[in-house]
Short mmCIF file of C-alpha atoms and ligand atoms in Angstrom, two decimals:
data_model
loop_
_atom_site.label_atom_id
_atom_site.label_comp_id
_atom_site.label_asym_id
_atom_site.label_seq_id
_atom_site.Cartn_x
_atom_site.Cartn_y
_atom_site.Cartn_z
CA UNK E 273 -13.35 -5.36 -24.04
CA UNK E 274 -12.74 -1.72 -23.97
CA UNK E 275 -8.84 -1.76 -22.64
CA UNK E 276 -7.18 -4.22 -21.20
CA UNK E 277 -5.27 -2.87 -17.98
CA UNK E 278 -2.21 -4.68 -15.45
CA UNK E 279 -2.33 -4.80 -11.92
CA UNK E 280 0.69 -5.52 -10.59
CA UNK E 281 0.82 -6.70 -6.76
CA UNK E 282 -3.15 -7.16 -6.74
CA UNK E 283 -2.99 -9.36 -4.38
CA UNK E 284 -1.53 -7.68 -1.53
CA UNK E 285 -3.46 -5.12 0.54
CA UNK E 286 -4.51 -2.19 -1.55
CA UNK E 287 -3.70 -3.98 -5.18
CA UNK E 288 -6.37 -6.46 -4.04
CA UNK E 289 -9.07 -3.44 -2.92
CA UNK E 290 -8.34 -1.79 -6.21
CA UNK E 291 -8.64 -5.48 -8.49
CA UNK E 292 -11.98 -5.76 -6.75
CA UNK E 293 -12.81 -1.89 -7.36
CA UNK E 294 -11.95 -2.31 -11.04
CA UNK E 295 -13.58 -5.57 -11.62
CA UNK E 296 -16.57 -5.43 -10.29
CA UNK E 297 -17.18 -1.40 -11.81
CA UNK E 298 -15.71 -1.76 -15.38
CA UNK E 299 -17.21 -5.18 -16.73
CA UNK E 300 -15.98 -3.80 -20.30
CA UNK E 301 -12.00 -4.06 -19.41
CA UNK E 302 -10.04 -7.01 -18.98
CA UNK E 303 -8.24 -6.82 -15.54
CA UNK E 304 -5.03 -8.76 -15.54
CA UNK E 305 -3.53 -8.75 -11.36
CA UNK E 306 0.40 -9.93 -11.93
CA UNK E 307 1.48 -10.82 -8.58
CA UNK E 308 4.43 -12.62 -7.61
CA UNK E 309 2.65 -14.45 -4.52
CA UNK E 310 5.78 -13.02 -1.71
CA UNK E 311 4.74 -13.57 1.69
CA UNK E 312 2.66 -10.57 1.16
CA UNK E 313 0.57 -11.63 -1.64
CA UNK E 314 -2.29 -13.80 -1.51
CA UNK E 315 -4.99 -14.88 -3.45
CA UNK E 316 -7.57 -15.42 -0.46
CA UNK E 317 -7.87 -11.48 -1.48
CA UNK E 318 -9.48 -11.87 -4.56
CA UNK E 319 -12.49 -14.64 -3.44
CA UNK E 320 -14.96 -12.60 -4.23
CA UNK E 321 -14.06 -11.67 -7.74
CA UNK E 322 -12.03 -14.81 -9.09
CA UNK E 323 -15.10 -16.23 -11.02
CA UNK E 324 -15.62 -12.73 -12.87
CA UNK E 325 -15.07 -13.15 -16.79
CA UNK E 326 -12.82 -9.95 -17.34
CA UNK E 327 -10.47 -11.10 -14.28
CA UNK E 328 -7.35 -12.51 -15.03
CA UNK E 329 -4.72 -13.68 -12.56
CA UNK E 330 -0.56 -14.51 -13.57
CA UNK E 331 1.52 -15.36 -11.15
CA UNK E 332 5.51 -13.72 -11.75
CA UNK E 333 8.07 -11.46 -10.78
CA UNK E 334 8.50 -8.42 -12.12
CA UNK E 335 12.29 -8.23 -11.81
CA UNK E 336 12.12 -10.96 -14.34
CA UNK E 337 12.16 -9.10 -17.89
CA UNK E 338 11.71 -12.21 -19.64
CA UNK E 339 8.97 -13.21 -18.18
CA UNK E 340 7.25 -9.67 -18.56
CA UNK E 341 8.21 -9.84 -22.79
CA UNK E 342 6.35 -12.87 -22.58
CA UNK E 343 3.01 -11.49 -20.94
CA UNK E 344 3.26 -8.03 -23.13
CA UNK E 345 3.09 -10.25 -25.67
CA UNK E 346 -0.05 -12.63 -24.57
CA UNK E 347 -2.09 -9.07 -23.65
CA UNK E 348 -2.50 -6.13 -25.00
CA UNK E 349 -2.23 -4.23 -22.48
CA UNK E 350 -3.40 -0.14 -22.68
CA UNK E 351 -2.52 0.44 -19.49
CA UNK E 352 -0.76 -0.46 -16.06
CA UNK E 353 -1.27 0.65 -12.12
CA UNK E 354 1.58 -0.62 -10.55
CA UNK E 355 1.72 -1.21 -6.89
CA UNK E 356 3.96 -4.44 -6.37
CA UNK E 357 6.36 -3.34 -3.94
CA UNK E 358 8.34 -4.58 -0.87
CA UNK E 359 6.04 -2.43 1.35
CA UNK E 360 7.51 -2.40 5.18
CA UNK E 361 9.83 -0.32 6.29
CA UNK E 362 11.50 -2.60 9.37
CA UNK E 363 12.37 -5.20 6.64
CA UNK E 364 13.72 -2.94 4.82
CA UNK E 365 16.12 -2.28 7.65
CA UNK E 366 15.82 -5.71 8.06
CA UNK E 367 17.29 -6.54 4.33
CA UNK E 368 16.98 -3.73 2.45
CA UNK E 369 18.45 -5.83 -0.84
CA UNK E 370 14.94 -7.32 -1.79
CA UNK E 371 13.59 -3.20 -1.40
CA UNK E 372 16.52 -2.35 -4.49
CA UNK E 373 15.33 -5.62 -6.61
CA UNK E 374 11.81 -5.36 -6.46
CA UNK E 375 11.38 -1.37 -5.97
CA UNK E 376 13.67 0.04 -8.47
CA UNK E 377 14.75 -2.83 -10.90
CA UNK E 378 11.37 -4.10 -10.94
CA UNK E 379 9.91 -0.68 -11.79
CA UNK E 380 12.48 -0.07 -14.07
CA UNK E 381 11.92 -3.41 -15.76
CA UNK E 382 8.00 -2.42 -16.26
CA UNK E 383 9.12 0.86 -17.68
CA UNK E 384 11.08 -0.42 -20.18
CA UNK E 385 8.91 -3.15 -21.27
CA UNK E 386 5.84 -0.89 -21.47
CA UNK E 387 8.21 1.70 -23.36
CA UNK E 388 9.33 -1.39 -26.18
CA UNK E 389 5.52 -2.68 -26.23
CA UNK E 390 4.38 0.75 -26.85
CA UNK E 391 7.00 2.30 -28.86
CA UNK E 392 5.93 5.54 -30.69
CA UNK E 393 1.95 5.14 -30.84
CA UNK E 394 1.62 6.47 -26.58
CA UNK E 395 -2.10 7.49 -27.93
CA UNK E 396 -4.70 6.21 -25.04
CA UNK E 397 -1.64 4.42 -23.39
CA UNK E 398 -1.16 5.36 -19.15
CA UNK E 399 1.88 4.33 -17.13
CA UNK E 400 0.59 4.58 -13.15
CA UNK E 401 2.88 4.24 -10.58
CA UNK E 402 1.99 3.90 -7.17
CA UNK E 403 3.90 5.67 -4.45
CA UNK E 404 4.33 6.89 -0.96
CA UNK E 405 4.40 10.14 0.96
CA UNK E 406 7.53 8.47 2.64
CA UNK E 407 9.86 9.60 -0.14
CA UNK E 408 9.18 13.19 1.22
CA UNK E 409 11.26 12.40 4.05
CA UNK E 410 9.92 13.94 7.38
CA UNK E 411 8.05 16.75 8.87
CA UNK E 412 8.41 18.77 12.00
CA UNK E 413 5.40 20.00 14.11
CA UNK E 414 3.69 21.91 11.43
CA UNK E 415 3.58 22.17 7.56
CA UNK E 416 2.19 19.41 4.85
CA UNK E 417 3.58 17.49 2.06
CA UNK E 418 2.64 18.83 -1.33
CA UNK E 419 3.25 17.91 -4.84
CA UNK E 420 6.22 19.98 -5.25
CA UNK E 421 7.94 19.23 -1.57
CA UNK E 422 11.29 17.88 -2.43
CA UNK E 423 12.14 14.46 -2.12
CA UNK E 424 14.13 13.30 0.97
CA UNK E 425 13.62 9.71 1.59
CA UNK E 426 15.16 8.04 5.19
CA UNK E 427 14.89 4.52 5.00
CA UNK E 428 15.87 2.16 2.94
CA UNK E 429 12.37 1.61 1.81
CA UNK E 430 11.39 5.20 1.06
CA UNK E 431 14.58 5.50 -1.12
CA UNK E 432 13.65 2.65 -2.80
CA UNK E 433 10.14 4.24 -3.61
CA UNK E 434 11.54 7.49 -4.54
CA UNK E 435 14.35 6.16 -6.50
CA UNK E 436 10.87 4.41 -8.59
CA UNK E 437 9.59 7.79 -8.91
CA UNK E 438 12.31 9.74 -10.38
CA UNK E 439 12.81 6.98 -13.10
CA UNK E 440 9.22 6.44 -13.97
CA UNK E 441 9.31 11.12 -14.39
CA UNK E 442 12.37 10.43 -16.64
CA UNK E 443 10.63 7.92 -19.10
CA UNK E 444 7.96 11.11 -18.99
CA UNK E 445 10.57 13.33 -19.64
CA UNK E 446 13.21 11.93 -21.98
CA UNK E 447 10.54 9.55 -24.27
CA UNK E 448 7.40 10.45 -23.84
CA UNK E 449 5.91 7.69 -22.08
CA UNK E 450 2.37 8.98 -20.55
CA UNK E 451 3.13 8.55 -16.57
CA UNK E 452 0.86 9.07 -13.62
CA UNK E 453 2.00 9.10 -10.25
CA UNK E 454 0.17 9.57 -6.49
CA UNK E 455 1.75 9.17 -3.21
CA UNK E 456 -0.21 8.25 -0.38
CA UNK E 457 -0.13 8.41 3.30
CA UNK E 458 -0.84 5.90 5.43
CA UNK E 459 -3.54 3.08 4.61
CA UNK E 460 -5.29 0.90 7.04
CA UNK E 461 -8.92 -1.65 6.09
CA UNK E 462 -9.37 -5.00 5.97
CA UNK E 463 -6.75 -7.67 4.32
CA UNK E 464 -3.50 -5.44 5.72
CA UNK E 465 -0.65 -7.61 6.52
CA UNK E 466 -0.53 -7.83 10.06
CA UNK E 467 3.37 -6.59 10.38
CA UNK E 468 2.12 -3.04 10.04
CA UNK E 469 1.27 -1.22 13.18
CA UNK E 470 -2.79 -1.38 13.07
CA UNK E 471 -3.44 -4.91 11.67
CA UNK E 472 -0.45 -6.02 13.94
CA UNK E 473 -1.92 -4.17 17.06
CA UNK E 474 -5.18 -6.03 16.34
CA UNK E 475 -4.18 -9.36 16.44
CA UNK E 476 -1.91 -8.69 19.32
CA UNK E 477 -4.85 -7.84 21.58
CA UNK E 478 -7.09 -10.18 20.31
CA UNK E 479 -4.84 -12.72 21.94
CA UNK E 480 -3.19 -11.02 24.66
CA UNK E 481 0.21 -10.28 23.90
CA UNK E 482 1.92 -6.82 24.37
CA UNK E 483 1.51 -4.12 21.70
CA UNK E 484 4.94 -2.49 21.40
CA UNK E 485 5.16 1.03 20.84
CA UNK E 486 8.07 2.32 19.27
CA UNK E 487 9.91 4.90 21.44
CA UNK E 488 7.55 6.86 22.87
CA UNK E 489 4.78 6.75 20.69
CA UNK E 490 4.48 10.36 19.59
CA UNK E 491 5.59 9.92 15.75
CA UNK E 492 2.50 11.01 14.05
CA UNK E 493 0.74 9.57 10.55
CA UNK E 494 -1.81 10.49 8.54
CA UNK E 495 -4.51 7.62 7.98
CA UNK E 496 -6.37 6.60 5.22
CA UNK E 497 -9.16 3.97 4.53
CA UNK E 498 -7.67 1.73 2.07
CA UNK E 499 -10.77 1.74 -0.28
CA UNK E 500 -11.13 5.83 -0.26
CA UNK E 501 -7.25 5.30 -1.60
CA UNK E 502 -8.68 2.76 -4.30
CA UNK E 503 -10.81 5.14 -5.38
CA UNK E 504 -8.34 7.70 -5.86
CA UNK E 505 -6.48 5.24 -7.93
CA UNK E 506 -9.71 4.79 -10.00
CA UNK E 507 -9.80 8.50 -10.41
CA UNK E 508 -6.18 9.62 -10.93
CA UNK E 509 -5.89 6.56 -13.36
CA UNK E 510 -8.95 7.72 -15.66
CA UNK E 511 -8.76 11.79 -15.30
CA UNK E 512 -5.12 12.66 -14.11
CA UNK E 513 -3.14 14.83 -16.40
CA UNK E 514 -0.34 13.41 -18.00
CA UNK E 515 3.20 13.75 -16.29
CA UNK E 516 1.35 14.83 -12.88
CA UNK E 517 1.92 13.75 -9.78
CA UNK E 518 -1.20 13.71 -6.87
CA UNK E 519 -0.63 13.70 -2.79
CA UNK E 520 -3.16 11.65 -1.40
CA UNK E 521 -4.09 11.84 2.21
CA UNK E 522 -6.65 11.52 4.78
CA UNK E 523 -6.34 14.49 6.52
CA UNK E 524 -6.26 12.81 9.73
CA UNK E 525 -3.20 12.97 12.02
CA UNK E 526 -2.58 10.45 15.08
CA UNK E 527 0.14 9.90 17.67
CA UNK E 528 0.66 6.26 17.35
CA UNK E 529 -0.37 6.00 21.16
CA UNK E 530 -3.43 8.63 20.97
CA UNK E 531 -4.38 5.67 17.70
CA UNK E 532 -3.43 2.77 20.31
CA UNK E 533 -5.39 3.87 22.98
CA UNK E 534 -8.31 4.59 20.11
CA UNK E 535 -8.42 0.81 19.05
CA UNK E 536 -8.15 -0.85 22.62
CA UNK E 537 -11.31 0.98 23.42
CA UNK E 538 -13.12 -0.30 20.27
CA UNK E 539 -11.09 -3.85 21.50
CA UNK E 540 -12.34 -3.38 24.81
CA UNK E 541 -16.09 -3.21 23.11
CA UNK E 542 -15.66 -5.62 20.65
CA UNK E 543 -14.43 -8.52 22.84
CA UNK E 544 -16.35 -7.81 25.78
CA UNK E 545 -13.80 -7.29 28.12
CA UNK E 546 -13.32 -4.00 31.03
CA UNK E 547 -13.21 -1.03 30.04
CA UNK E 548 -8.98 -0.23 30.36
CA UNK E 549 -8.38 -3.75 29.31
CA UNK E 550 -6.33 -3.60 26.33
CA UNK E 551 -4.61 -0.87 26.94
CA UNK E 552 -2.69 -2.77 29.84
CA UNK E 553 -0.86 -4.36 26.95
CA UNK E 554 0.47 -1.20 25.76
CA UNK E 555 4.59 -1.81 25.69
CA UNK E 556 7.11 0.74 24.93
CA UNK E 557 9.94 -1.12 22.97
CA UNK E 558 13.42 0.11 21.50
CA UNK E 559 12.83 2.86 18.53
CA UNK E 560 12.80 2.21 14.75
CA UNK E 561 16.25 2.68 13.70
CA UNK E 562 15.83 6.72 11.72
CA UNK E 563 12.41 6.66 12.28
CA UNK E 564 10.18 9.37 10.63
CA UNK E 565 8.83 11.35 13.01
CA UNK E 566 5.83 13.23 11.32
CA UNK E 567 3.90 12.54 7.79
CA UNK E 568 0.90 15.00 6.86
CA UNK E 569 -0.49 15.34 3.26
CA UNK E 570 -1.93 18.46 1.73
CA UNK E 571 -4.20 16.39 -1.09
CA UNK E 572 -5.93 19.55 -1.78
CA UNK E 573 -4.57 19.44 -5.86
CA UNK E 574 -6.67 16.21 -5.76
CA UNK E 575 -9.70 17.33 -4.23
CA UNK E 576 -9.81 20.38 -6.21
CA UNK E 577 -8.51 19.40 -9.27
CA UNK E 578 -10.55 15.58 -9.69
CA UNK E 579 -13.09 16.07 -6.89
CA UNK E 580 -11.97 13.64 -4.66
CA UNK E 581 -12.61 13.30 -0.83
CA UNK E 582 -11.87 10.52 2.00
CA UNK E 583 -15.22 9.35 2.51
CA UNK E 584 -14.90 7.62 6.01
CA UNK E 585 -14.36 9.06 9.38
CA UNK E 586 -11.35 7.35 11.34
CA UNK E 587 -13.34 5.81 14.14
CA UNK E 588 -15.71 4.51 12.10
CA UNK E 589 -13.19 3.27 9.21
CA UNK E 590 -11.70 1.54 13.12
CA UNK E 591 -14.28 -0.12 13.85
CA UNK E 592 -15.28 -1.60 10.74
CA UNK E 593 -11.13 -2.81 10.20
CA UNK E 594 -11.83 -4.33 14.22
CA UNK E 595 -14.77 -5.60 12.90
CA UNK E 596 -13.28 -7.43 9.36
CA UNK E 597 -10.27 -8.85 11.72
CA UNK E 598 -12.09 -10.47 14.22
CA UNK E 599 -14.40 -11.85 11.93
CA UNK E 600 -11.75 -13.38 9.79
CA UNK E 601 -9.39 -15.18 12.20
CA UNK E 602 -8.99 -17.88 9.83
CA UNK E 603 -7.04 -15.33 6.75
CA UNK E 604 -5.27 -14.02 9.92
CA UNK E 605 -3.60 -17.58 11.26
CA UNK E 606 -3.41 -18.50 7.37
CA UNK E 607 -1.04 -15.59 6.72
CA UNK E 608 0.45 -15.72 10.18
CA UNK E 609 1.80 -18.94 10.12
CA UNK E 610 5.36 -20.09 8.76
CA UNK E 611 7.72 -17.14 7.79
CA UNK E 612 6.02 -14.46 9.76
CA UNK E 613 6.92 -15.99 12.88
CA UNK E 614 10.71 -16.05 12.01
CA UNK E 615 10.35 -12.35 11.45
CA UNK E 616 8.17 -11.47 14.21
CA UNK E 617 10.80 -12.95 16.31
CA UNK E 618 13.64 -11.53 14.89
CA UNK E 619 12.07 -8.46 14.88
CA UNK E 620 10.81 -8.06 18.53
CA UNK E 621 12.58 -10.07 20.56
CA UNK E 622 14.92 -8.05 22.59
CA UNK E 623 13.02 -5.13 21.61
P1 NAD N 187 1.76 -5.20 0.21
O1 NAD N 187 3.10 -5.53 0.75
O2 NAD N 187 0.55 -5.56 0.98
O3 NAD N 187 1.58 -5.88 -1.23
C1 NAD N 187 2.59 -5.90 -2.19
C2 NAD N 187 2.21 -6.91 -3.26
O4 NAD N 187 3.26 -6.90 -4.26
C3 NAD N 187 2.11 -8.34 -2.75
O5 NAD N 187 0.96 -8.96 -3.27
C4 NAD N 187 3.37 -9.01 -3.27
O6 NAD N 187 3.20 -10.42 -3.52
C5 NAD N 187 3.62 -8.24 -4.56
N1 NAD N 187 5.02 -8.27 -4.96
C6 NAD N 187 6.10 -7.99 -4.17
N2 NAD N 187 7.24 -8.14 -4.88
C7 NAD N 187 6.87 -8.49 -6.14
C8 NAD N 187 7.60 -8.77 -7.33
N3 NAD N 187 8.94 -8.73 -7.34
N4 NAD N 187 6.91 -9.07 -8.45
C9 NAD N 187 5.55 -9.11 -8.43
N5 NAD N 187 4.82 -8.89 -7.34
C10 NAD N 187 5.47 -8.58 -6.20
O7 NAD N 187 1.81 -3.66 -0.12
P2 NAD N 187 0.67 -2.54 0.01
O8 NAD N 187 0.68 -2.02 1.38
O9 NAD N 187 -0.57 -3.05 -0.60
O10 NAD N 187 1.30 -1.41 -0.94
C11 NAD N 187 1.04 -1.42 -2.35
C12 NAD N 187 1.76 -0.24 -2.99
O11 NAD N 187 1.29 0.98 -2.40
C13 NAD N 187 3.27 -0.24 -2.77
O12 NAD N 187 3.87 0.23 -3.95
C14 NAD N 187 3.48 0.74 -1.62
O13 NAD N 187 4.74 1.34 -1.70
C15 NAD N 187 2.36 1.73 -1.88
N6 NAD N 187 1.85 2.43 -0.69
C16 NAD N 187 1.45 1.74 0.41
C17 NAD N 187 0.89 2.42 1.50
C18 NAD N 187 0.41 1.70 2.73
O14 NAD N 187 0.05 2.36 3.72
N7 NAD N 187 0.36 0.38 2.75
C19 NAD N 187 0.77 3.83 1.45
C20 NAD N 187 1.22 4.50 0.31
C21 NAD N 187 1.74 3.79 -0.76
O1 DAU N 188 3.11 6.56 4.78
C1 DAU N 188 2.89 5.53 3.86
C2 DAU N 188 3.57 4.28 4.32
O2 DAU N 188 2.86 3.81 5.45
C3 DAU N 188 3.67 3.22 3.24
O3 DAU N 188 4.46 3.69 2.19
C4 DAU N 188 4.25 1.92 3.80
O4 DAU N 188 4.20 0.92 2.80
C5 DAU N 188 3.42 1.50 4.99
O5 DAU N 188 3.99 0.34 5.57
C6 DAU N 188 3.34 2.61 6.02
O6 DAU N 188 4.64 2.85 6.64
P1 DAU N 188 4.79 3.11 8.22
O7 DAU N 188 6.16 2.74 8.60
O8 DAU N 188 4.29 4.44 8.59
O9 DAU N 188 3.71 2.02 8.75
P2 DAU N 188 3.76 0.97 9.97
O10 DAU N 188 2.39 0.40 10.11
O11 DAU N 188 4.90 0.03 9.87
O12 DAU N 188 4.04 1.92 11.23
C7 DAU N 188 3.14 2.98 11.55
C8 DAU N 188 3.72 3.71 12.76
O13 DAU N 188 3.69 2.83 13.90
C9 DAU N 188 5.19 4.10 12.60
O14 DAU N 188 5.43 5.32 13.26
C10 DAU N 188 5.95 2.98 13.32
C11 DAU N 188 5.00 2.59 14.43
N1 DAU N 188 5.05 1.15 14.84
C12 DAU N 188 4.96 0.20 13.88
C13 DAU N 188 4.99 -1.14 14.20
C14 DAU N 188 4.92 -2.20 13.13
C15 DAU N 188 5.14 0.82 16.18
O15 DAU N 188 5.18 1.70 17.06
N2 DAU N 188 5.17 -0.51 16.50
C16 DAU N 188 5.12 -1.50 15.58
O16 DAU N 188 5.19 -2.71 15.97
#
């Protein structure tokens, strides 16, 4: 094997997309996914690749630093794309405490660890960390995020994220460790969790039950097909310059009702019902407590710089996400039942 690289949270919705990506397209490196298995990990992800011979699964959490020691020392890893996070923002309002542990002393924990594994000899070594366009903060009617907007992070979540960031640039800065980081806008594909607003929507419909709106709908995000950001990863991870950071974005802005209205029409299609259907189950429900109003990314360093480009119109990348849910019912009731409902109530009822 050529390098031996770690996933960490590869089996949650875009560290699964970019396991399979790296898998399947570098048979000559050993692909080790660490996932802890939370309620947002799970294995039913990685069907398709489990057999392959450079795939490698261990199951552990990386605020334990004992247990990472340990697997440093069974691999050799050369390098690590690190995406295990505690990824939604209402449960970080929710109980922001698990956001600190896993966000920040988990990161930190990976830092050190690759740091004391790697010591001096940083030759052909790459730290990637994955992060969010959240820790910008939020944006009024016009303007973009860019590489060098200054952080302002709202939620408990996004300060989380960007509290990852700065200490993964101060390993860069104060030893040397060779760091990579991209922040991302919005992602939406197959395997989401279906907390998050399209996945969520989805399954709503599907069986009749209101889709609530937060407020009045008009906070605006910038969508991206989950495997056009795995690529990016693929790309930032082989030909990103050392110490840099990349926005990556879609370049595709939607009111969360204009997006609503979008996906009850493909609904509408895809179930056979009137046209208007869905969108009776449109609900307006109390807002997100300091909820971002606007995210838009300018990823034009990454397109020019490493030639990448979303490759998938919105309404098609839609339909096909439509498509994946309905076809899959059985992940969706698997991942649905148990502790989701507990949240799902506490989180909408009285809404
Ligand atoms: P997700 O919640 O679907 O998956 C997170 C994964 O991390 C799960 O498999 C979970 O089991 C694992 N995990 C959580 N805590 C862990 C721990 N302590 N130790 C080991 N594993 C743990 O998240 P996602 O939406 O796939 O996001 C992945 C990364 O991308 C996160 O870092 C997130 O901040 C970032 N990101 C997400 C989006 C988005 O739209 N979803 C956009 C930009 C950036
Ligand atoms: O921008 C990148 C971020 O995108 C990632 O860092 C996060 O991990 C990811 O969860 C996502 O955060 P958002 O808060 O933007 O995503 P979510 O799907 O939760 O919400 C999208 C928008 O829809 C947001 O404005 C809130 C709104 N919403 C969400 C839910 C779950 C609703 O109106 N109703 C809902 O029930």
């Amino acid at each position: 094997m050529d390098k031996t690289i770690l996933i960490t949270g590869g089996a949650g919705f875009i560290g699964s997309h970019v396991v399979k990506l790296f898998v399947k397209k570098y048979s000559n490196y050993k692909i080790v996914n660490l996932d802890a298995l939370t309620y947002a990990g799970n294995l039913e992800n990685l069907t398709d690749i489990k057999d392959y011979k450079n795939y490698f699964f261990e199951k552990g959490d990386i605020t334990d630093f004992n247990f990472l020691k340990n697997l440093f020392k069974k691999y050799n890893f050369d390098g690590i794309i690190h995406l295990a996070a505690e990824s939604h923002v209402d449960r970080s309002i929710l109980n922001p405490l698990e956001f600190i542990n896993t966000n920040i002393i988990g990161t930190f924990n990976l830092l050190n660890i690759a740091k004391e594994t790697w010591k001096n000899n940083f030759n052909g070594k790459r730290f990637y960390h994955i992060s969010t366009d959240e820790v910008y903060g939020s944006l009024g009617e016009s303007g973009f995020f860019t590489e060098t907007t200054a952080y302002d992070p709202k939620s408990p979540y996004s300060a989380s994220k960007a509290s990852s960031d700065h200490l993964v640039r101060a390993y860069n800065n104060t030893y040397n460790l060779p760091v990579v980081i991209s922040n991302c806008s919005n992602n939406y594909g197959s395997h989401q969790f279906p907390e998050k607003l399209i996945p969520l929507a989805i399954n709503n419909i599907k069986n009749n039950k209101p889709i609530p709106i937060y407020g009045k709908g008009d906070n605006i995000r910038d969508w991206l097909f989950v495997e056009d950001h795995a690529v990016a990863i693929d790309t930032i991870f082989h030909n990103g310059k050392n110490g840099d950071t990349y926005n990556i974005g879609g370049n595709n802005e939607w009111t969360n009702i204009d997006l609503i209205r979008s996906l009850c029409k493909i609904m509408d299609k895809k179930l056979n019902r009137k046209k208007g259907e869905s969108e009776k189950l449109i609900t307006f429900v109390k807002d997100r407590a300091g909820h971002d109003k606007r995210y838009a990314i300018d990823s034009s360093k990454l397109q020019n710089e490493l030639n990448w480009k979303p490759s998938l119109q919105f309404e098609e990348g839609l339909e096909k996400t439509v498509e994946w849910y309905l076809a899959n019912q059985k992940w969706v009731d698997n991942v649905i039942s148990g502790e989701y409902q507990k949240y799902y109530d506490k989180q909408y009822k009285n809404r």
